[in-house]
XYZ file of C-alpha atoms in Angstrom:
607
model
C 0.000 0.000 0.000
C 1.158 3.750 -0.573
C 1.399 6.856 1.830
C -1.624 7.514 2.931
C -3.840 4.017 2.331
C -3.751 2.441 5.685
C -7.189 1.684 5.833
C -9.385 -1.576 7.005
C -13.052 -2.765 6.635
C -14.529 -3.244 9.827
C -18.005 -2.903 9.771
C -19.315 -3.529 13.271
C -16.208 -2.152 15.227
C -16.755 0.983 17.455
C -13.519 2.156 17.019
C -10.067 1.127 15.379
C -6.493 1.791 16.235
C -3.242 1.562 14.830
C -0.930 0.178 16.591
C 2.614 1.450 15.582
C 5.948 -0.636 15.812
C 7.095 -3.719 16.773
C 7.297 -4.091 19.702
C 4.014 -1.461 20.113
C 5.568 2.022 20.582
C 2.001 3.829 19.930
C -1.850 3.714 19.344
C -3.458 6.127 17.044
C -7.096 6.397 16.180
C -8.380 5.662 12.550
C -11.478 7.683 10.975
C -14.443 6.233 9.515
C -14.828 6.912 6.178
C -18.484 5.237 5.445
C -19.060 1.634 4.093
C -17.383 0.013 7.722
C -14.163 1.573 6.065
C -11.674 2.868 8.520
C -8.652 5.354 7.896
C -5.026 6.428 9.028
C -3.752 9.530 7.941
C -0.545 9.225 8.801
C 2.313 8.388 6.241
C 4.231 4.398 6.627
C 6.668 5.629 4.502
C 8.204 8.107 7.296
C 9.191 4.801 9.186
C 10.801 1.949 7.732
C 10.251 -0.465 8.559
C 6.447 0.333 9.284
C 5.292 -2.366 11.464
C 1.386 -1.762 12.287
C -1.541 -3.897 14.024
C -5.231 -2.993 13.524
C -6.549 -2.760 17.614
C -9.996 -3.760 17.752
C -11.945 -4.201 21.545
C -8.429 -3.871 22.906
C -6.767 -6.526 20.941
C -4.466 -6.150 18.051
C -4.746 -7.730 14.607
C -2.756 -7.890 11.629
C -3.979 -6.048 8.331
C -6.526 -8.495 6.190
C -4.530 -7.052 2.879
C -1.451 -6.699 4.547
C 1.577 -8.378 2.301
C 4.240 -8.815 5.162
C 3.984 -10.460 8.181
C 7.432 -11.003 8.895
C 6.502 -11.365 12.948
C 4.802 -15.035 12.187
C 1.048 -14.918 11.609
C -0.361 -13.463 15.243
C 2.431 -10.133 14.837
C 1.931 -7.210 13.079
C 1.790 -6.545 9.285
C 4.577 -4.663 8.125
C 3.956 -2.012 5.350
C 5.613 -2.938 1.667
C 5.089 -0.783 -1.302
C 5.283 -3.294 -4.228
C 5.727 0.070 -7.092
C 9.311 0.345 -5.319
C 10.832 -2.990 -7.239
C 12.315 -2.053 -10.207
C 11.105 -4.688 -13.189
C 13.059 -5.851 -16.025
C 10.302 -7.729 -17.643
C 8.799 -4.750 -19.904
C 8.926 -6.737 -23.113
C 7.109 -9.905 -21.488
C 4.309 -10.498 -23.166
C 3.094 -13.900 -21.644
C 4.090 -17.399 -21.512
C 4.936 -19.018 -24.401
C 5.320 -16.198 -26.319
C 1.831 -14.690 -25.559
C 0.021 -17.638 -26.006
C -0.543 -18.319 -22.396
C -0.127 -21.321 -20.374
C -3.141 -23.551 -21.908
C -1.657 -26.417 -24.089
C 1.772 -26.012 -22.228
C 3.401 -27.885 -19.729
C 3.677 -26.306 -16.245
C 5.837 -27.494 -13.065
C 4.501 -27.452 -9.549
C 6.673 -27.210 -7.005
C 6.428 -26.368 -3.419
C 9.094 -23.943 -2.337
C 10.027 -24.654 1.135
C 11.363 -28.602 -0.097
C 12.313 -27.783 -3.540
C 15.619 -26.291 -2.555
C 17.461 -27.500 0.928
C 16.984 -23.881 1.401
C 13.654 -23.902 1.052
C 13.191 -19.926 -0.270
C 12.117 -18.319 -3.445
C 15.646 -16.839 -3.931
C 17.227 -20.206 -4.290
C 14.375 -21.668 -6.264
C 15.749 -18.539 -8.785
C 19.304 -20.560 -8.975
C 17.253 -23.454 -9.912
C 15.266 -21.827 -13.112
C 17.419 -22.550 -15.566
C 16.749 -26.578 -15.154
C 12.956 -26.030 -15.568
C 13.879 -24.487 -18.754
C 16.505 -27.458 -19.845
C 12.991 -29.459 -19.269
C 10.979 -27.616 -21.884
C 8.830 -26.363 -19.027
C 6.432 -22.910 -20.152
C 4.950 -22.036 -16.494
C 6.222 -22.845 -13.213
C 3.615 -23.297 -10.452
C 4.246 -22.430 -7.106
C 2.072 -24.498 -4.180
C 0.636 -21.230 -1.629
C 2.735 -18.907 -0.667
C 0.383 -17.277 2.234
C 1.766 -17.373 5.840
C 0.728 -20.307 8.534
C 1.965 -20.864 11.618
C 5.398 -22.080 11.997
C 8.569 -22.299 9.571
C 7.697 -25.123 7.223
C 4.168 -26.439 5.663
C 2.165 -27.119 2.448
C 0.770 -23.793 2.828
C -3.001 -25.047 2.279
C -3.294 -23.454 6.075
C -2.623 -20.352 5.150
C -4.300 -17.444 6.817
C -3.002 -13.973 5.752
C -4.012 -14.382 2.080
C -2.195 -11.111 0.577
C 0.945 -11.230 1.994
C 3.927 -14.072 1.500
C 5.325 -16.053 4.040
C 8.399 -14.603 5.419
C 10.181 -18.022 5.493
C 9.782 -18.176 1.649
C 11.939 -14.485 1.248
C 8.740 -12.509 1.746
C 6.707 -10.561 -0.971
C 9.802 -8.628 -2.577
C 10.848 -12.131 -2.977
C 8.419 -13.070 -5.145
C 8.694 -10.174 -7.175
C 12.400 -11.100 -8.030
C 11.310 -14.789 -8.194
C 8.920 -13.992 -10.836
C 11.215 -11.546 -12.247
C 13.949 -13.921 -13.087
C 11.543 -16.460 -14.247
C 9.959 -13.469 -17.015
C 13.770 -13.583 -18.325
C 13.942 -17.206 -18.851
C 10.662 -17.506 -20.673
C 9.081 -19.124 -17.858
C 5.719 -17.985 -16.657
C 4.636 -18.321 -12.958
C 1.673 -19.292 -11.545
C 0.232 -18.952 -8.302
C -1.866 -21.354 -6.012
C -4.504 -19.729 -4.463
C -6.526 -20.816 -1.469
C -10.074 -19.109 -0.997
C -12.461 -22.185 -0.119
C -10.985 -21.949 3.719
C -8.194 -20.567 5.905
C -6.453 -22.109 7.993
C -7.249 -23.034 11.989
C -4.503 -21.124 13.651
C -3.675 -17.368 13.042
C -6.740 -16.647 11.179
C -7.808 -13.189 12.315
C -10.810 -11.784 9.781
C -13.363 -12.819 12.293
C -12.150 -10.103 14.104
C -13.105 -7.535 11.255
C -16.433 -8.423 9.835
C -18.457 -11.198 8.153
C -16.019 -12.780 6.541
C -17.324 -16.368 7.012
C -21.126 -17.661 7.178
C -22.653 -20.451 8.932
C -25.226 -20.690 6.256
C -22.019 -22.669 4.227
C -20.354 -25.192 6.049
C -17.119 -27.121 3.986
C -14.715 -29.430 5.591
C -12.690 -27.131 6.987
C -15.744 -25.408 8.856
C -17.567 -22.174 7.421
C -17.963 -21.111 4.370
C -16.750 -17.818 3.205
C -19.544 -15.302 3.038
C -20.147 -14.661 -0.665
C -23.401 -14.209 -0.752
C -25.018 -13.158 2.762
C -25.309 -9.381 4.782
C -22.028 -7.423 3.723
C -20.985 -10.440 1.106
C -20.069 -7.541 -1.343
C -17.020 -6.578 0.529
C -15.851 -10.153 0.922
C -16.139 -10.603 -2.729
C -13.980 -7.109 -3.266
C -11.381 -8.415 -1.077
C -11.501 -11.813 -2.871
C -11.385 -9.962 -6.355
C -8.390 -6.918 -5.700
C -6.273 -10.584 -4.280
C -6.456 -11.463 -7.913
C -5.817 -8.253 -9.480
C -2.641 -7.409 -6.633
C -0.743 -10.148 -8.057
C -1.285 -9.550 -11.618
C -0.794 -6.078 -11.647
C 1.573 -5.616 -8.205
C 3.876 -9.211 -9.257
C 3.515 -9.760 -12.930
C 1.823 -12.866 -12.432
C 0.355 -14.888 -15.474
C -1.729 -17.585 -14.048
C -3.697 -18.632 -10.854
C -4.670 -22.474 -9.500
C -7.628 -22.233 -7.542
C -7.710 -24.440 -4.775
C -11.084 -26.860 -4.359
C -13.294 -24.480 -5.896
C -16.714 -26.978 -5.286
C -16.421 -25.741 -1.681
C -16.979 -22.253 -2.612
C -20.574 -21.772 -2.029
C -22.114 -18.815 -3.403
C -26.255 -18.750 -4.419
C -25.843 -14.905 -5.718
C -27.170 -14.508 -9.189
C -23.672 -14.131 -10.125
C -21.358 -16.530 -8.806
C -17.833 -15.374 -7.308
C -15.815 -17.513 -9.449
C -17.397 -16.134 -12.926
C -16.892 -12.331 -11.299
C -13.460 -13.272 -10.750
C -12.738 -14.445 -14.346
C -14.330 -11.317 -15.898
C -12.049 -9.167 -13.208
C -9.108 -10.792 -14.042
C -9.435 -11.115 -18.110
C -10.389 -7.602 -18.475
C -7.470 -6.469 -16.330
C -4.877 -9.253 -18.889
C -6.609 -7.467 -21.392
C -5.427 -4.058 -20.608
C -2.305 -5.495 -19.583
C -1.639 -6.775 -22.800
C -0.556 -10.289 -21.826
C -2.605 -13.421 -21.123
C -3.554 -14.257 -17.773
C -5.221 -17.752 -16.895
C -7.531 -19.245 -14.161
C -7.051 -23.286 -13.785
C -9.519 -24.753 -11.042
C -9.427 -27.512 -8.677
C -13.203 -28.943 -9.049
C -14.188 -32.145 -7.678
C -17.544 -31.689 -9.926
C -16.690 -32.853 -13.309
C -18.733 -30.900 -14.596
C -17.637 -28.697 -17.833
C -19.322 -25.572 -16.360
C -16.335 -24.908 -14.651
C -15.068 -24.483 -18.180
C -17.631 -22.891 -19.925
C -17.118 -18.959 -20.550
C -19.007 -16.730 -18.571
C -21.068 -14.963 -21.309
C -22.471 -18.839 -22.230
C -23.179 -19.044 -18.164
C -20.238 -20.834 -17.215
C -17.829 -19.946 -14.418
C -15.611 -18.912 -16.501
C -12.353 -20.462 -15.475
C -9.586 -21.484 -18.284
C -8.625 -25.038 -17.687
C -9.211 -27.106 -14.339
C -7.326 -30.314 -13.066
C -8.349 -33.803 -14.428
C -7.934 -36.023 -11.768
C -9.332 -38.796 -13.361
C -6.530 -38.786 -15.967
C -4.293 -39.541 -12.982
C -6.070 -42.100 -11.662
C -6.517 -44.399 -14.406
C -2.802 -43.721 -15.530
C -1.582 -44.420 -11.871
C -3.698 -47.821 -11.683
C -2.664 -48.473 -15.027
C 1.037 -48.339 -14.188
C 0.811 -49.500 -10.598
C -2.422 -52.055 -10.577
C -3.356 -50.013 -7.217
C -6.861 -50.029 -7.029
C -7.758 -49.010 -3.341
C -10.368 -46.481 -2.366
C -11.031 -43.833 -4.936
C -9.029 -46.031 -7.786
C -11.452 -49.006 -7.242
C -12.970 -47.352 -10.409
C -10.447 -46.912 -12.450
C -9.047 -50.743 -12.409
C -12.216 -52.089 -14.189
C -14.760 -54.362 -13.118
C -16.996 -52.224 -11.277
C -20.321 -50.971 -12.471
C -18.500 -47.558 -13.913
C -17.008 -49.699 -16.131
C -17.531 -53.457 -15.906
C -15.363 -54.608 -18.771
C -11.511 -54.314 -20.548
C -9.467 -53.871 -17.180
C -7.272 -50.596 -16.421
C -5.778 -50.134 -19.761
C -9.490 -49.791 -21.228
C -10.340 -47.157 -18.696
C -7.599 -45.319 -19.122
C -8.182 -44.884 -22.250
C -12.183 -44.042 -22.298
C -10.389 -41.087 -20.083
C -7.773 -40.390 -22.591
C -10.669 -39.776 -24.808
C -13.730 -38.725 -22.645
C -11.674 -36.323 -20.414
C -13.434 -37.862 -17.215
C -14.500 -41.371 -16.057
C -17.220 -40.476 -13.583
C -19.336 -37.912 -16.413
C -22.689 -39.877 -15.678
C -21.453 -42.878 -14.773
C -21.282 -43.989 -11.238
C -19.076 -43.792 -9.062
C -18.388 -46.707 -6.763
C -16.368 -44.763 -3.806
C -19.129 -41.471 -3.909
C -21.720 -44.349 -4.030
C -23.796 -42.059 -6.392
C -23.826 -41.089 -10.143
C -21.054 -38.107 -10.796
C -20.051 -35.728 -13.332
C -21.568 -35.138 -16.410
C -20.427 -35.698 -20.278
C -17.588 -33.104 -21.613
C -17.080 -32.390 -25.230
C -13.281 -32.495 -25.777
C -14.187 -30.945 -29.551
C -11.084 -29.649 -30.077
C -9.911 -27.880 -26.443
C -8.478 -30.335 -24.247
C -5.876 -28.207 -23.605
C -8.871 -26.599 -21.088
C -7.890 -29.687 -18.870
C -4.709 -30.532 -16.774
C -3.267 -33.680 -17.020
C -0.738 -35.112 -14.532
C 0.334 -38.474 -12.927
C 2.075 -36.509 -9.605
C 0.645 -33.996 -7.635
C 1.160 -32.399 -4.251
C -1.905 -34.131 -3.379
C -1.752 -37.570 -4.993
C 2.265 -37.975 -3.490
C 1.783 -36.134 -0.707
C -1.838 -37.398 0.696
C -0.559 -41.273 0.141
C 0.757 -42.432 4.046
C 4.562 -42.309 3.216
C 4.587 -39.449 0.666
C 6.137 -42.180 -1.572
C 6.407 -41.277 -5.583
C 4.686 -43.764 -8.397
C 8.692 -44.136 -9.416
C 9.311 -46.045 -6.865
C 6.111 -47.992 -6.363
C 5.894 -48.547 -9.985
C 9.584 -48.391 -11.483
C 10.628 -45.863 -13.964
C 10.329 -47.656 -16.971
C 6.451 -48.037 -16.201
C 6.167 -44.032 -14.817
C 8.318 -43.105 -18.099
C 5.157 -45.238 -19.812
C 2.658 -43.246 -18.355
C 4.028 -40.123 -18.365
C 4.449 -40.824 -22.457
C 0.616 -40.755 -22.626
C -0.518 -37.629 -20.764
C 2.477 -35.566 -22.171
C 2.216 -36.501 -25.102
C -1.750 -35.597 -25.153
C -3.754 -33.232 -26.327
C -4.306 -31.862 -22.608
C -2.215 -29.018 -21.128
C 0.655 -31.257 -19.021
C 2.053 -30.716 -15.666
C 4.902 -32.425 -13.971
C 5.560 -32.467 -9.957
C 8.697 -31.434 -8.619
C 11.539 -33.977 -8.852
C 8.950 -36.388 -11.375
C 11.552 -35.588 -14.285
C 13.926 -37.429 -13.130
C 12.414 -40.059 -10.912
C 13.034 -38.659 -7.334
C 13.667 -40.996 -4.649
C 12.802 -38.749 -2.052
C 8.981 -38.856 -0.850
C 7.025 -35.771 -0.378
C 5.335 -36.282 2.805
C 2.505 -34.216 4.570
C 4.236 -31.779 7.075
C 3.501 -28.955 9.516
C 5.077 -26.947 11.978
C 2.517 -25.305 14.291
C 2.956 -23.434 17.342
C -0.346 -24.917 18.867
C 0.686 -28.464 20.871
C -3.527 -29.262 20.840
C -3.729 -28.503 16.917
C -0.289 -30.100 16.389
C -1.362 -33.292 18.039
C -4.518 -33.288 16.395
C -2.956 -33.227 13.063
C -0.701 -36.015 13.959
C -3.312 -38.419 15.272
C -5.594 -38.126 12.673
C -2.999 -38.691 10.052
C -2.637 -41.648 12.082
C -6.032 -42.819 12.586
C -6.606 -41.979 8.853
C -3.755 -44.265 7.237
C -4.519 -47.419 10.107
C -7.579 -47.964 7.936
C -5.511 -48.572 5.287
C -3.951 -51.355 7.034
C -0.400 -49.111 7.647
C 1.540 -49.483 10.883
C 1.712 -46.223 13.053
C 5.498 -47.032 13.316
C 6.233 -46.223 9.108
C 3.831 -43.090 8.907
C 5.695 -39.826 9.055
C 5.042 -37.441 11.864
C 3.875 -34.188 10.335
C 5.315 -31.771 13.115
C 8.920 -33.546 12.872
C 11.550 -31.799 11.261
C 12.520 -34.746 9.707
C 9.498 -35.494 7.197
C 10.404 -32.089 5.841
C 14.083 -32.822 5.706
C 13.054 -35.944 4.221
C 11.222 -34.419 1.479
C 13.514 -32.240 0.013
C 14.860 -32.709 -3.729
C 18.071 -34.405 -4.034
C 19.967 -32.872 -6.835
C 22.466 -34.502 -7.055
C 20.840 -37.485 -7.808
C 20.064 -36.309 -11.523
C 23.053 -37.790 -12.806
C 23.116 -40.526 -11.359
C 21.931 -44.358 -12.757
C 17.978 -44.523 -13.891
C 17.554 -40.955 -12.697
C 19.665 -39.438 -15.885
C 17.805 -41.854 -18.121
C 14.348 -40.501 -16.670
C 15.763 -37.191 -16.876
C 16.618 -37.759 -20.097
C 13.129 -39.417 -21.244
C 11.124 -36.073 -20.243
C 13.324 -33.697 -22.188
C 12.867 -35.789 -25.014
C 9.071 -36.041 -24.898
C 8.416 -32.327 -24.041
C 10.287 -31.617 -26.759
C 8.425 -33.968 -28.964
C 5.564 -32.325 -27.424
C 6.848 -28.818 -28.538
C 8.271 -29.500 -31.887
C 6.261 -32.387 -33.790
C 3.095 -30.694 -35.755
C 0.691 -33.603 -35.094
C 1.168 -33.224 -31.291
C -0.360 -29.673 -32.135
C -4.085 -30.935 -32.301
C -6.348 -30.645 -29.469
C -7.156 -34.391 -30.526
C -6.848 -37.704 -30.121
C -7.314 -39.936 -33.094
C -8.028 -43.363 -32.381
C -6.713 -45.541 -28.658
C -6.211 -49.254 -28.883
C -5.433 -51.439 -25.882
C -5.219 -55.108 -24.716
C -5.531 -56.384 -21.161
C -4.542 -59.745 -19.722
C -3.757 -61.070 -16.024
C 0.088 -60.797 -17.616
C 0.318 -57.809 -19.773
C -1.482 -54.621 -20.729
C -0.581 -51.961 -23.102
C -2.050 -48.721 -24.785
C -1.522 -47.725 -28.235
C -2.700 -43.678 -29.090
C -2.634 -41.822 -32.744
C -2.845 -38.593 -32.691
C -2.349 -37.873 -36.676
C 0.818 -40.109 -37.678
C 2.186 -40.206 -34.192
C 1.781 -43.322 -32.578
C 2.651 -43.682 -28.715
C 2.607 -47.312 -27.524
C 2.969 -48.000 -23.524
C 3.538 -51.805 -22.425
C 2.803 -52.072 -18.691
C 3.232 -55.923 -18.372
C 5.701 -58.258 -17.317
C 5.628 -60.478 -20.286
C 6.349 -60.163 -24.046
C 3.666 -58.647 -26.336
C 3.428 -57.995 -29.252
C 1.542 -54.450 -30.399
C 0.279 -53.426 -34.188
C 2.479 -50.925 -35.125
C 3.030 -48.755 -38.508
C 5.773 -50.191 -41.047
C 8.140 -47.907 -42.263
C 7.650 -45.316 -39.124
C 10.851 -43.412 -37.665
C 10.968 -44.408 -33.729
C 11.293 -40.406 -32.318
C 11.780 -42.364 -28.940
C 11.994 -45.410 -27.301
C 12.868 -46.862 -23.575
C 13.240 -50.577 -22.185
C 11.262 -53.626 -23.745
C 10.944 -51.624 -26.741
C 11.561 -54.301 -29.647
C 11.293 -53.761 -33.157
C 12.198 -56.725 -35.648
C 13.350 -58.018 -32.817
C 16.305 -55.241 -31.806
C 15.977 -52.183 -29.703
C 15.805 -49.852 -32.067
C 17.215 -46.035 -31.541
C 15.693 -42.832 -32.013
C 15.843 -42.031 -35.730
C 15.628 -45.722 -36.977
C 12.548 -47.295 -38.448
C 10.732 -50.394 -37.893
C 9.868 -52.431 -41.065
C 6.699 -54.857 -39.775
C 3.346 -53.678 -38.211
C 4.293 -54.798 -34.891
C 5.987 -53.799 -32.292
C 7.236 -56.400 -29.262
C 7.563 -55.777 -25.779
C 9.475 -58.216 -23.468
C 8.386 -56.313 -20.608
C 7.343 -53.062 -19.497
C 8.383 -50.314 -21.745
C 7.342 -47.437 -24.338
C 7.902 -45.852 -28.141
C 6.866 -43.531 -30.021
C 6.742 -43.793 -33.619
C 6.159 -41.344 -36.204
C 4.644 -42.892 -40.037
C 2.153 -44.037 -42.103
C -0.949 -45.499 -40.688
């Protein structure tokens, strides 16, 4: 904020001071303005570092837009003027070259374990690999401070500013900076659905939360009760700070089904609108990709056509069938996905993956065994898959599993190289986890650090109580508040070089840049899926024009149809053509191709 625009909504307050320093050196009164607005007069800019607190009934609060809070989440704010950082990014004109992050392949990472470090100024040192790996936009997991030093950041609780551990908010703006310079774009994961249950202090301002919404995190935000219309301002100017404040160029909105709104207008279509007329004047594209448990292509849909508006949103039915696929898992929400169930009675794993490869979701009308109800409804690909995110690793699908283990090592590589083949090599906009690329060894496990023993121990017993279910010992699941699960978690390096990591390594460079520089890849379609199934082998074979991509997941020989006369663009274990491996550039003369185990190619000929 600049001189002069220290100012809070508090509707129902009496009165409101600012509190002045750190520790407090001063209260001054603030002047109501009208609208439950409250002013300072005075000037931050006089004292820096301005450290301030909001005093309300005697107790002090930091600022709901503040975007420092470098005194953990209970301090003060501290006052940052984000028009002070001086910008080399004037000729940026969007990811990939204007075009924008649909069809592209992004990178989530979480900052606090993707460097030993754990800040946004080493993740800068680290840039230059994302770009080695063909990757257009880098997503970064929340950034919004919780209580303690290290955490997924899905409990965050001041949503404007950036947690100090991470380098703080002028962090970010050289983070994003340096990424503008590489070609990168960034993308931000934003969390409005809940905050988080310690060091959340809007109650104390006004109706920020209803009980008329209840999600599982406990109320609903209050889009759409008394005073809603400043909730959904402070919502909406989040959005637009980032963009216009920290050159942002796209947002992942977290679990968007548990924002409840019945207004005429719904919050996420005003958001869209908001943010697309401000890319507009910016000049540069700016994207919205959801998190929807709905499958429902509404999300989708553009606002004018009564959609909400958003860009793209997660597929996380693509992940499931290619993680049962390459695993044979087929617990709890995967029981679908294996075959055999009512969703889909018939043709095993291989043949659901592919009704997903082509039908964008699984549950779109069908039912769904683990919701024990129907779910989703039909999507029309038609052209615009890139308007869903396909993945095989996420925060959630690593870190949510009871050891924070990667599909690498419950799978192998060969198979994860296999599966990550198909959805890269898809019409769908890609994204790769952290460490993924090269097969990391190191799990990403589910980790907190809060100051509250009760909440801590909550937290750690319910993880507990959770995973026993499962049939998991209490002995091998990770305690969230150690040190050590976040120790644990952090990327290895060094291991890039090293044995099948530099062969996985080098399999994703290869296939992004197949992905980037083969014309039939271009089409937001897929042509034709064949697949077999047996108790020993399964594989998928997908056209998309004269590309060919054939996975073997087995552990005996098969033998797949295959073009003659194609060039083999790329090819990893069990890969047998004429009965030699053949290399990238050669051809294979007969329509099949043979498998003696596990393994991938991808050909390029004649149908």
């Amino acid at each position: 904020m600049a001189s002069g625009d220290v100012r809070v909504w508090a509707p129902t307050a009496p009165a409101v001071e600012i509190e002045i320093g750190y520790p407090a050196q001063r209260r001054e009164p603030l002047t109501p303005v009208g609208g439950g607005w409250w002013r300072w007069d005075g000037d931050p800019s006089a004292q820096i570092p301005f450290d301030y607190a909001f005093v309300i009934d005697g107790q002090a609060h930091p600022d709901p837009r503040g975007l420092a809070l470098p005194h953990g989440v209970d301090g003060p704010s501290r006052w940052f003027d984000p028009s002070r950082f001086g910008w080399t990014d004037a000729a940026w004109r969007g990811p990939r070259d204007g075009v924008g992050a649909l069809g592209g392949v992004l990178y989530e990472l979480h900052v606090g374990t993707f460097t030993r470090a754990g800040t946004l100024d080493a993740a800068i040192d680290r840039l230059d690999h994302l770009v080695d790996l063909g990757i257009d936009v880098v997503e970064l997991m929340p950034l919004a401070p919780f209580p303690g030093r290290w955490g997924w950041g899905y409990d965050g609780v001041a949503t404007y500013a950036v947690h100090d551990g991470y380098g703080g908010p002028e962090a970010l703006q050289r983070f994003v900076d340096a990424a503008h310079a590489r070609g990168l774009g960034v993308c931000l994961d934003l969390v409005y659905n809940h905050l988080g249950p310690s060091g959340n202090h809007l109650w104390a301002f006004g109706p920020y939360f209803t009980d008329d919404h209840q999600t599982p995190w406990g109320k609903g935000l209050n889009l759409d009760g008394h005073d809603n219309a400043e909730v959904r301002q402070w919502v909406l100017d989040h959005a637009v700070q980032w963009v216009r404040d920290f050159h942002v160029d796209a947002f992942r909105l977290d679990a968007v089904h548990a924002l409840q709104d019945d207004s005429p207008r719904h919050l996420l279509a005003e958001l869209a609108d908001t943010v697309h007329a401000l890319a507009a004047d910016l000049g540069r594209p700016v994207h919205l990709i959801a998190e929807s448990d709905l499958n429902d292509e509404i999300m989708v849909t553009p606002t004018d056509r009564g959609g909400r508006g958003m860009d793209a949103q997660w597929d996380d039915d693509i992940h499931h069938a290619l993680h049962v696929t390459a695993t044979g898992e087929n617990q709890g929400y995967y029981a679908d996905f294996g075959g055999g169930t009512a969703a889909f009675p018939d043709g095993g794993p291989v043949a659901v993956l592919a009704t997903v490869l082509q039908e964008v979701f699984l549950h779109n009308g069908r039912m769904s065994t683990f919701r024990g109800k129907v779910w989703g409804h039909p999507v029309e690909p038609a052209g615009r898959a890139d308007r869903f995110v396909a993945y095989l690793q996420t925060h959630d699908q690593v870190g949510n599993r009871a050891t924070g283990d990667r599909i690498g090592v419950t799978a192998g590589p060969t198979r994860q190289v296999a599966a990550a083949a198909l959805y890269l090599l898809s019409p769908y906009t890609a994204m790769v986890f952290m460490g993924e690329e090269w097969a990391a060894s190191t799990p990403f496990a589910y980790f907190t650090s809060f100051d509250d023993v009760a909440l801590a121990e909550s937290v750690r017993q319910g993880r507990r109580r959770e995973f026993a279910t499962h049939g998991w010992r209490e002995a091998d699941i990770p305690d969230p508040q150690a040190e050590s699960t976040r120790d644990a978690s952090v990327l290895r390096w060094e291991e890039r070089g090293s044995a099948d990591h530099a062969r996985v390594w080098e399999a994703y460079r290869t296939l992004i840049a197949l992905r980037r520089t083969v014309p039939d890849l271009a089409s937001g379609r897929i042509d034709e899926i064949a697949t077999d199934f047996d108790e020993s082998g399964r594989w998928v074979s997908m056209r998309r024009g004269d590309v060919h991509v054939i996975a073997a997941f087995g552990e005996t020989a098969v033998s797949v149809p295959a073009p003659a006369g194609a060039e083999v663009l790329f090819a990893m274990d069990g890969t047998y053509a004429d009965g030699d491996v053949q290399p990238e550039g050669g051809t294979i003369d007969e329509a099949t191709v043979r498998f003696s185990g596990p393994g991938v190619i991808v050909l390029h000929g004649s149908r």
